[in-house]
XYZ file of C-alpha atoms in Angstrom:
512
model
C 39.765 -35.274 -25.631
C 39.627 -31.761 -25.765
C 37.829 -31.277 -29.114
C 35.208 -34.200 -27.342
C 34.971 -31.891 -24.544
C 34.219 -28.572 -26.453
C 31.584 -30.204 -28.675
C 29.685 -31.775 -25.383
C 29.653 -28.252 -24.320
C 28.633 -26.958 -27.730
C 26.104 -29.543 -27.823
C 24.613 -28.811 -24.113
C 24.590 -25.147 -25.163
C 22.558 -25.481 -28.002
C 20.310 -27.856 -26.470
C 19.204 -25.026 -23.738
C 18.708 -22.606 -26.287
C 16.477 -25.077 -28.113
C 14.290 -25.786 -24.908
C 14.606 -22.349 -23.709
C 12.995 -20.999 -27.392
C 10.538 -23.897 -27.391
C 9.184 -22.720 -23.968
C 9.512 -18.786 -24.511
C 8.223 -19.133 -28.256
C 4.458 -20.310 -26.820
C 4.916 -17.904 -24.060
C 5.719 -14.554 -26.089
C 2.726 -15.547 -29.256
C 0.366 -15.657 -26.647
C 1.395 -12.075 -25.334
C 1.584 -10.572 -28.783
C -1.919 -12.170 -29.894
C -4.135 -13.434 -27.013
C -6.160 -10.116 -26.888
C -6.328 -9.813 -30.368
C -7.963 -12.804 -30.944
C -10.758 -12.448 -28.200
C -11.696 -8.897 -30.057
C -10.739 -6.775 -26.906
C -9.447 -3.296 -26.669
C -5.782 -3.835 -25.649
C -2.398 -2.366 -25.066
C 0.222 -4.368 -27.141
C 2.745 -6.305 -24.859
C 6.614 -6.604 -25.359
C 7.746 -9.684 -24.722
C 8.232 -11.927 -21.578
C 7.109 -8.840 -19.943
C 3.997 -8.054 -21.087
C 2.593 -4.389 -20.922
C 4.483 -3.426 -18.113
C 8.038 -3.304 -19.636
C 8.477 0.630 -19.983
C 8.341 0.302 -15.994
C 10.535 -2.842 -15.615
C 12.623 -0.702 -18.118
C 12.305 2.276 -16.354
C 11.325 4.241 -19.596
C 8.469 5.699 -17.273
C 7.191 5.853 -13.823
C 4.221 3.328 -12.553
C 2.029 6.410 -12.260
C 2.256 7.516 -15.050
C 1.655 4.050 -16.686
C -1.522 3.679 -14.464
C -2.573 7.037 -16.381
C -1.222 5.427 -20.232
C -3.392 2.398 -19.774
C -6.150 3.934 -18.805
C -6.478 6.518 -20.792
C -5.419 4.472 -24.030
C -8.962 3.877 -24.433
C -10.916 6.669 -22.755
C -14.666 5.152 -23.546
C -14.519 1.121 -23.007
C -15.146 -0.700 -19.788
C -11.793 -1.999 -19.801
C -8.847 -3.059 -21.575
C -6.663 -5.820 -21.815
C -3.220 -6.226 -21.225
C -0.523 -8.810 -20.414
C 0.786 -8.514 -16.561
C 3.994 -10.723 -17.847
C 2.199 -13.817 -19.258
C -0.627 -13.598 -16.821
C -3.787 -11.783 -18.963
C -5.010 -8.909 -17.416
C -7.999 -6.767 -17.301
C -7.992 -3.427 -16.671
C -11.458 -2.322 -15.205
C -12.248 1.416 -16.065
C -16.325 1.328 -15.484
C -17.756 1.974 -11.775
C -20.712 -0.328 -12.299
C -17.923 -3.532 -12.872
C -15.575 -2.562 -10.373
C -19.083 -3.143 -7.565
C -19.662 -6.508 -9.692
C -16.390 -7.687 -9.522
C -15.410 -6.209 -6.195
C -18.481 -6.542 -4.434
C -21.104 -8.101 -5.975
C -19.680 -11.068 -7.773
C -16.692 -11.689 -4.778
C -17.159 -15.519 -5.268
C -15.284 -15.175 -8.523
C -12.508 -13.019 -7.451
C -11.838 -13.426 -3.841
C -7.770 -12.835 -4.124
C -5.107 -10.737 -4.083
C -1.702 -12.549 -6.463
C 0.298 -13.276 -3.960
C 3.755 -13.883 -5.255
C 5.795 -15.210 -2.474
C 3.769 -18.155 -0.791
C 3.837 -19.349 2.772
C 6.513 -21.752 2.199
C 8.969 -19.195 0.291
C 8.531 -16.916 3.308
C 6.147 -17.529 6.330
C 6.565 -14.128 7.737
C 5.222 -12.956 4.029
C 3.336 -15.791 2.692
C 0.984 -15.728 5.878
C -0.045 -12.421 6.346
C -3.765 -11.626 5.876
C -3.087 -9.889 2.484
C -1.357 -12.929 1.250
C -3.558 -15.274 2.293
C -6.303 -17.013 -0.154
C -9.707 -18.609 0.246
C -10.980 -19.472 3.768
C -7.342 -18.849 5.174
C -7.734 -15.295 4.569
C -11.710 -15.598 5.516
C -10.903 -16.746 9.038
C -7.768 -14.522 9.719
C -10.128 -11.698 8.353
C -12.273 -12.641 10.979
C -9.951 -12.839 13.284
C -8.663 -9.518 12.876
C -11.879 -7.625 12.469
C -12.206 -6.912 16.329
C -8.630 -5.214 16.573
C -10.594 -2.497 14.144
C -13.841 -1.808 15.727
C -14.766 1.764 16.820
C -14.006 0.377 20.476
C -10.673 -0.842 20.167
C -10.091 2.203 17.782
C -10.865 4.200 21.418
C -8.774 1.920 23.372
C -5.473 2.463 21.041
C -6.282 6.195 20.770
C -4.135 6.494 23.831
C -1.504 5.205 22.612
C -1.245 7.066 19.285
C -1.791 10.449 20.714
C 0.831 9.754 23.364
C 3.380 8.593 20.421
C 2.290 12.016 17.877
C 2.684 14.204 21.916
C 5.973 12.946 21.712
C 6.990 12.929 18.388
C 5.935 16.562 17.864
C 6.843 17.522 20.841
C 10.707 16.709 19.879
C 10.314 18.019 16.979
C 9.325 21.363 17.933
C 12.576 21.672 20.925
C 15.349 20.594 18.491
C 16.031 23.419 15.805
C 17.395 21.874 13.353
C 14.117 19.994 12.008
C 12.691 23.258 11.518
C 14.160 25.003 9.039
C 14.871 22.200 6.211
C 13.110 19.125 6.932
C 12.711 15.897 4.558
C 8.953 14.527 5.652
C 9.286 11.210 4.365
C 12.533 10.611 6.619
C 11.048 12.017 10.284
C 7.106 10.413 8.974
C 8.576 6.811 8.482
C 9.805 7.123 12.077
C 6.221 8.583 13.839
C 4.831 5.428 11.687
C 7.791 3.061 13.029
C 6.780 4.852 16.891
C 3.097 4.181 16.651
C 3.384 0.404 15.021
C 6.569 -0.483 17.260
C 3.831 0.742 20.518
C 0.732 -0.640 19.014
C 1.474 -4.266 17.393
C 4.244 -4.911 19.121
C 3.966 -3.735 22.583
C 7.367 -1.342 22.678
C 7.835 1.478 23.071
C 10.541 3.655 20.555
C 11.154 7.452 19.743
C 13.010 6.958 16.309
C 14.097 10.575 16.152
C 15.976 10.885 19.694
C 16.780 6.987 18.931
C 17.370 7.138 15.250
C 19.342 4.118 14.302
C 16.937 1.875 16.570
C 16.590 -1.795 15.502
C 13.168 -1.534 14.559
C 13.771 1.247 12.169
C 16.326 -0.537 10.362
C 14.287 -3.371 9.924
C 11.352 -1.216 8.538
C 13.924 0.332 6.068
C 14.651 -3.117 4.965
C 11.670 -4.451 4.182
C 9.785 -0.978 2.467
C 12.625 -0.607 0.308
C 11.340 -1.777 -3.307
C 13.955 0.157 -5.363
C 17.486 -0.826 -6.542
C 18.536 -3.284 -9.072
C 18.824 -6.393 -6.674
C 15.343 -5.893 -5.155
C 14.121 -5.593 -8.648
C 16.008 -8.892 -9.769
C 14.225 -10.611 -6.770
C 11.181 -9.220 -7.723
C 11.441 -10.339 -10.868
C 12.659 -13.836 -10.446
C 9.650 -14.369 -8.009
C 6.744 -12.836 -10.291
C 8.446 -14.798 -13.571
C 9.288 -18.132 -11.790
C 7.742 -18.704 -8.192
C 9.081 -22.386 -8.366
C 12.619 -21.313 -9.248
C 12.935 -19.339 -6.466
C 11.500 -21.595 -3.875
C 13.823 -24.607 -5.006
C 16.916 -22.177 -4.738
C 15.952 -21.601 -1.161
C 15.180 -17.819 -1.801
C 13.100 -15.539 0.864
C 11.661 -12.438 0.095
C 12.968 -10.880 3.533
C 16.251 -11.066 5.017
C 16.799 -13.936 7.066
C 18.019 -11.301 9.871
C 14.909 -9.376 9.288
C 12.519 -12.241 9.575
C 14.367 -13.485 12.595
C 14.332 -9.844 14.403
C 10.474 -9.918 13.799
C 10.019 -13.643 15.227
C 12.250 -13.124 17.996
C 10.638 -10.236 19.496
C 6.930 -11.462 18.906
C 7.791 -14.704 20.726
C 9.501 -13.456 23.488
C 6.653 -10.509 24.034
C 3.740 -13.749 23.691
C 5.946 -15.616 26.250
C 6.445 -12.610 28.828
C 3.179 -11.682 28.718
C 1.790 -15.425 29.517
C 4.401 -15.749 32.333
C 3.633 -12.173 33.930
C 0.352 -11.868 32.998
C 0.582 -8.658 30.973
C -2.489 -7.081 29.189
C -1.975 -3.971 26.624
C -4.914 -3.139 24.719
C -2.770 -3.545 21.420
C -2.767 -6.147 18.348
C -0.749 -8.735 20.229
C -2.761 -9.029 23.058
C -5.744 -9.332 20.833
C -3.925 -12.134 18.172
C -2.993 -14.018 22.045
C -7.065 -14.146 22.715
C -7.706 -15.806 19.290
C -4.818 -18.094 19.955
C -5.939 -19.263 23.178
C -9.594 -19.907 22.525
C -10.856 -23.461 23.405
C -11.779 -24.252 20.091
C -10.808 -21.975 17.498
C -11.805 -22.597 13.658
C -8.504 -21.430 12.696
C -6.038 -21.880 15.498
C -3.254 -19.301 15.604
C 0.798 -20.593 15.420
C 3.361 -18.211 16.443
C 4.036 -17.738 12.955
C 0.819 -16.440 12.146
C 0.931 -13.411 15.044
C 4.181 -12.789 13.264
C 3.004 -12.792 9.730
C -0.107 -10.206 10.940
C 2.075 -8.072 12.993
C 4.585 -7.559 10.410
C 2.010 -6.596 7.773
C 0.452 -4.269 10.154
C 4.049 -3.012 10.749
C 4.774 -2.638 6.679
C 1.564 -0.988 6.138
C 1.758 1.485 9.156
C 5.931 2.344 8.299
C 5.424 2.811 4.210
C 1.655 3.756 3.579
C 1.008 6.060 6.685
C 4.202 7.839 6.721
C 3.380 8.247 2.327
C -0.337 10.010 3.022
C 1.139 12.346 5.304
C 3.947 13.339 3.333
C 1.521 14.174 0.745
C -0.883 15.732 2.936
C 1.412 18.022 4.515
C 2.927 18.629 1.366
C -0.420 20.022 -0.179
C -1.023 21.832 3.039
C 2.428 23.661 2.535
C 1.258 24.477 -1.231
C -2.417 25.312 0.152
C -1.903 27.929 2.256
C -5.492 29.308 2.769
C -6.211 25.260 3.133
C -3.859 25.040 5.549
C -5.280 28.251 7.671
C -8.867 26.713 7.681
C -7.628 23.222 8.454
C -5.962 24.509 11.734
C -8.665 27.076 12.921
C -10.802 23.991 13.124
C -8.015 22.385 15.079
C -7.469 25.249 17.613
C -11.193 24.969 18.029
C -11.150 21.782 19.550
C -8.008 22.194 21.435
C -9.461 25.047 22.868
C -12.514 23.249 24.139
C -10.652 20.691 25.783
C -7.681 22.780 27.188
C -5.040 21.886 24.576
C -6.297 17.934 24.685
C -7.976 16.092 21.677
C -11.045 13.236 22.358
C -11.150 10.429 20.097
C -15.029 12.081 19.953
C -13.052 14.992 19.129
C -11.006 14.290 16.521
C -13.915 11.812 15.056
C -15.925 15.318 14.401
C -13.338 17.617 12.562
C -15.427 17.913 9.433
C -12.731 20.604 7.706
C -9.375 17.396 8.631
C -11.659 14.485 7.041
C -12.130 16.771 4.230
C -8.625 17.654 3.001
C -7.388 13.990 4.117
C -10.092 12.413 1.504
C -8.660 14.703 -1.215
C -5.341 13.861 -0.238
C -6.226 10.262 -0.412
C -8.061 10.836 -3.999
C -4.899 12.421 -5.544
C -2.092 10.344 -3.532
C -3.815 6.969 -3.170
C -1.449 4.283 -1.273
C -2.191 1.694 -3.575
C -1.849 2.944 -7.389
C -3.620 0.044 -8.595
C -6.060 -2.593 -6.490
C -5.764 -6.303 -8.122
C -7.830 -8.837 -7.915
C -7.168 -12.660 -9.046
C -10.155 -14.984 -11.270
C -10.953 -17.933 -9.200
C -14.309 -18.656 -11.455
C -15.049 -18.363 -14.951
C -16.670 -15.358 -15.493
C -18.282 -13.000 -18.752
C -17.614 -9.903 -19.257
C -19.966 -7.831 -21.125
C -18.812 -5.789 -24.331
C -16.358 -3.318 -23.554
C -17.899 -1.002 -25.984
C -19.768 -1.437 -29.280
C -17.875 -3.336 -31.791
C -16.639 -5.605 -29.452
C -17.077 -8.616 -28.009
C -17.921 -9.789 -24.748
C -14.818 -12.381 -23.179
C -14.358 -14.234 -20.857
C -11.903 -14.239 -17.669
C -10.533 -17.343 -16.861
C -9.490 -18.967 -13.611
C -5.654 -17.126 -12.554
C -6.504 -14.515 -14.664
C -5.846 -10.684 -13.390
C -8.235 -7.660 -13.105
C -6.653 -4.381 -12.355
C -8.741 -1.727 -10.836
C -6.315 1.275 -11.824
C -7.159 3.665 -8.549
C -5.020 6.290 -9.411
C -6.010 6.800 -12.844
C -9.550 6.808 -11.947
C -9.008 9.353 -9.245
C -7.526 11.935 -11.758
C -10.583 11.286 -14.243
C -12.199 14.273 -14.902
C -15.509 12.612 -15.861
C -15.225 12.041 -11.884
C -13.774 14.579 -10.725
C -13.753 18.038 -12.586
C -10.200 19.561 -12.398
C -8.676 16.718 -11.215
C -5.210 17.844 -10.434
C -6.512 20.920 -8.283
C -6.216 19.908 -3.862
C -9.911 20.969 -3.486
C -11.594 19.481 -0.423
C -14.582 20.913 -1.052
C -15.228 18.218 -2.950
C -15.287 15.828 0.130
C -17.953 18.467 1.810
C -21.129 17.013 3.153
C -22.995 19.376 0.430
C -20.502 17.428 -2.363
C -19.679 14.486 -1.197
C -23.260 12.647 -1.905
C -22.689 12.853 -5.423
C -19.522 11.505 -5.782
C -20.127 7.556 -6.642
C -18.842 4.990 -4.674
C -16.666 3.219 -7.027
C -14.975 5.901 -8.384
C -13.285 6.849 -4.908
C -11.322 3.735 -3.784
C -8.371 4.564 -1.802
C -8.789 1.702 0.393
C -9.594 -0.668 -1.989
C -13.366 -2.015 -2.496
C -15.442 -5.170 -1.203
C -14.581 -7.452 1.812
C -11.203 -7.309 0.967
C -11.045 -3.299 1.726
C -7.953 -2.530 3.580
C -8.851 -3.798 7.231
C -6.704 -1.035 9.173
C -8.071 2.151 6.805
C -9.693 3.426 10.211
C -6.364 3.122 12.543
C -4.495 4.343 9.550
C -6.873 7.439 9.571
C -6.697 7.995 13.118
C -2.808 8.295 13.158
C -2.871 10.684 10.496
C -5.182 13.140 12.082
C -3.677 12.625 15.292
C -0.226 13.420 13.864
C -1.788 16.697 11.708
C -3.215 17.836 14.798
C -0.249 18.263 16.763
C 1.671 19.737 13.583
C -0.346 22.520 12.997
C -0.779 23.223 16.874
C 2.684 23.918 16.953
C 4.014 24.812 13.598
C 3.249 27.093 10.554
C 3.980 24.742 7.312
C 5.978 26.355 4.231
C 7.241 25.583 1.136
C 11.208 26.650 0.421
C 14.216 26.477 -2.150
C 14.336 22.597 -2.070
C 10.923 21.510 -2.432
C 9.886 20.240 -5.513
C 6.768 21.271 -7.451
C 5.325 19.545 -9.006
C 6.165 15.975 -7.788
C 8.250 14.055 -9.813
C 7.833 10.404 -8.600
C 10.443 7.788 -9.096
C 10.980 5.481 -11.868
C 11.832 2.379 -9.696
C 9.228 2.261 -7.526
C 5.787 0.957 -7.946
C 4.638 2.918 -4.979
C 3.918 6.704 -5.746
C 7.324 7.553 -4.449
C 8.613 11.272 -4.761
C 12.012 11.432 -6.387
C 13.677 14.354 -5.259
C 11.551 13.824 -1.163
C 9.493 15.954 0.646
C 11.468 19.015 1.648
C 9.670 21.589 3.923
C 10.480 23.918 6.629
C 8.298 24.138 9.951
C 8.252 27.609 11.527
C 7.454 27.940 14.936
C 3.854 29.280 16.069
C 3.553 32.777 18.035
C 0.593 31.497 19.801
């Protein structure tokens, strides 16, 4: 009975080997061979996961991959490469990125979304996520929450929450003489997003274990073996996952977010509560007689919480970086606030979203900070219609992108291209000066992202950055010291451009 047992098992064994090899086998030929065959410039894959391996690996950072792809070919169009088993173009030309960002939209209207609405409302719903004329009509939906009018309304409530923030900052010592920026950033961000989308008001530095922070923690951390297992598992096998019940967030997580939408959409119907702020706006679309897309719960929660992740990872990431460079820069960081005690001093110590909307000198250095430290290393795009792509260069042939096929506009890589941008690794914002900036084309500065599916909140994003730098340099002299790190080294587990060793810096108080 025994021996009959152990040769059942053998048998099963072998069997799962034999259907696991018969569907990898198909899988890893057409990796090793599928650019080869259509006569494209290409980066050789490993197998099951395609190019990107040496990051999965951690052999070397996602920058710095951004910059070996890119450059493996310095004068094609693009390249191909494998993103696992998906095939994947890597743009590199300006004139295609406005054809297949812009111009030709119809074919590629989508981000790949990896974890769909019913893995995980909360991230399956949000307006990134969401495909076709979901995303269309939740785009639309949005768009108003953005204008330069509502921008005015929320100004309020951002300067209020960078007053604040600084203003604690520059009573309590001991941020002053070693300070980690992405640590006290991630908390302005968590201030300004917990007041603006969600209607409450936190200070994350004199509260700094608040709920809302540890949420945001939770759901921008990326790195560690476990997150990168779940990653995996729902890139490689999005069915998998769903039938073994897996969400992308915490359940605790997603339930802190629902809980506190719904009972702020219920208090404010009951007490009749208006706060010029993303709720109140998502509440309007809701309520409308007959909407084209009518808003659930859910989706307020899914847009919120996007707005939230965006606002707690991305903003806090530019100003590290900016106020990083501005500590390197010091002549930058002289001119920057002269400009900025020029319009306090006009309105007796108060900024103006007019104001702040004319500081030539702050839109300057932030564009330059944007073109070396984009938030988004990479902008993707997913094949919805065939389409033909022209030659990447003579000797090849023209080919063909198929329906769930990816193209890869590598950001990063083209903002350190010196055909762009001469000396690219020098913080010069002259470049960004109205003399300068005219010649600089269109497509080859991207920070946002390109074509109606531009990041929608680039302008609120902007505003709390300036708003934030404003205050800093009113009140503080920014320096370099023992622990800060130059250059950066970024970290090998993120795909974000994530500094390894932080952001150390020390603010010294102002004389005047």
């Amino acid at each position: 009975m025994e021996v009959l047992f152990l040769s059942t098992f053998e048998l099963l064994f072998i069997s799962l080997i034999i259907i696991t090899s018969v569907k990898l086998i198909p899988i890893i030929y057409r990796q090793l061979t599928y650019w080869k065959k259509n006569k494209v410039p290409y980066v050789l894959a490993g197998p099951i996961f395609g190019t990107v391996w040496r990051v999965i690996f951690r052999r070397i950072t996602f920058p710095d991959y951004c910059m070996f792809v890119y450059n493996y070919y310095p004068d094609v169009k693009y390249i191909g490469v494998m993103d696992f088993a998906t095939p994947t173009v890597v743009i590199r030309d300006p004139e295609l990125i406005n054809e297949i960002g812009v111009k030709s939209f119809k074919h590629f209207p989508n981000h790949r979304s990896f974890v769909s609405e019913e893995m995980d409302p909360i991230f399956g719903k949000n307006v990134f996520s969401l495909k076709d004329d979901q995303w269309r009509e939740m785009r639309n939906s949005l768009s108003p929450f953005f204008t330069g009018n509502k921008m005015r309304f929320m100004f309020e409530l951002v300067s209020k929450c960078s007053n604040d923030f600084v203003s604690y900052l520059y009573e309590h010592s001991e941020f002053h003489s070693m300070v980690e920026l992405k640590d006290i950033f991630t908390r302005y961000g968590n201030d300004v997003i917990a007041t603006v989308a969600f209607g409450i008001n936190v200070n994350s530095l004199k509260n700094p274990d608040n709920e809302f922070y540890k949420r945001g923690i939770d759901i921008s951390s990326f790195s560690g073996t476990l997150r990168l297992i779940k990653f995996m598992l729902f890139r490689l096998n999005p069915r998998l996952t769903r039938m073994a019940g897996l969400r992308f967030l915490s359940r605790a997580t997603a339930n802190f977010f629902w809980n506190v939408i719904s009972e702020t959409v219920t208090a404010r119907k009951t007490w009749g509560i208006v706060r010029p702020d993303m709720i109140h706006l998502l509440m309007q679309v809701k309520d409308l007689k007959q909407p084209s897309y009518r808003l659930t719960i859910d989706d307020i929660v899914a847009q919120a919480f996007i707005f939230f992740l965006a606002g707690f990872d991305t903003v806090s990431t530019l100003l590290c970086y900016m106020v990083y460079e501005l500590a390197l820069h010091q002549d930058i960081q002289q001119k920057l606030r002269e400009e900025v005690d020029c319009y306090l001093e006009k309105e007796n110590g108060e900024i103006s979203y007019e104001a702040m909307s004319k500081m030539e000198y702050m839109e300057m250095v932030i564009s330059e900070t944007l073109r070396m430290h984009p938030p988004s290393l990479i902008v993707d795009r997913v094949c919805a219609k065939k389409f033909e792509l022209p030659a990447a260069a003579p000797g090849y042939q023209s080919v063909t992108v198929y329906p769930n096929d990816n193209i890869w506009i590598p950001v990063y890589a083209i903002h350190r291209d010196s055909k762009y941008f001469p000396d690219p690794e020098k913080f010069d914002p002259e470049r960004f000066s109205n003399e300068n900036k005219s010649t600089i084309n269109p497509y080859t500065y991207i920070p946002f992202g390109v074509g109606p599916r531009k990041c929608i909140g680039n302008r609120f994003a902007l505003m709390e950055t300036k708003l934030l730098i404003i205050r800093l340099l009113e009140k503080f002299i920014i320096k370099p010291n023992e622990k800060t790190k130059i250059p950066i080294v970024y970290k090998k587990v993120d795909f974000t451009p994530a500094s390894k060793h932080g952001f150390w810096l020390t603010l010294e108080k102002r004389n005047s």
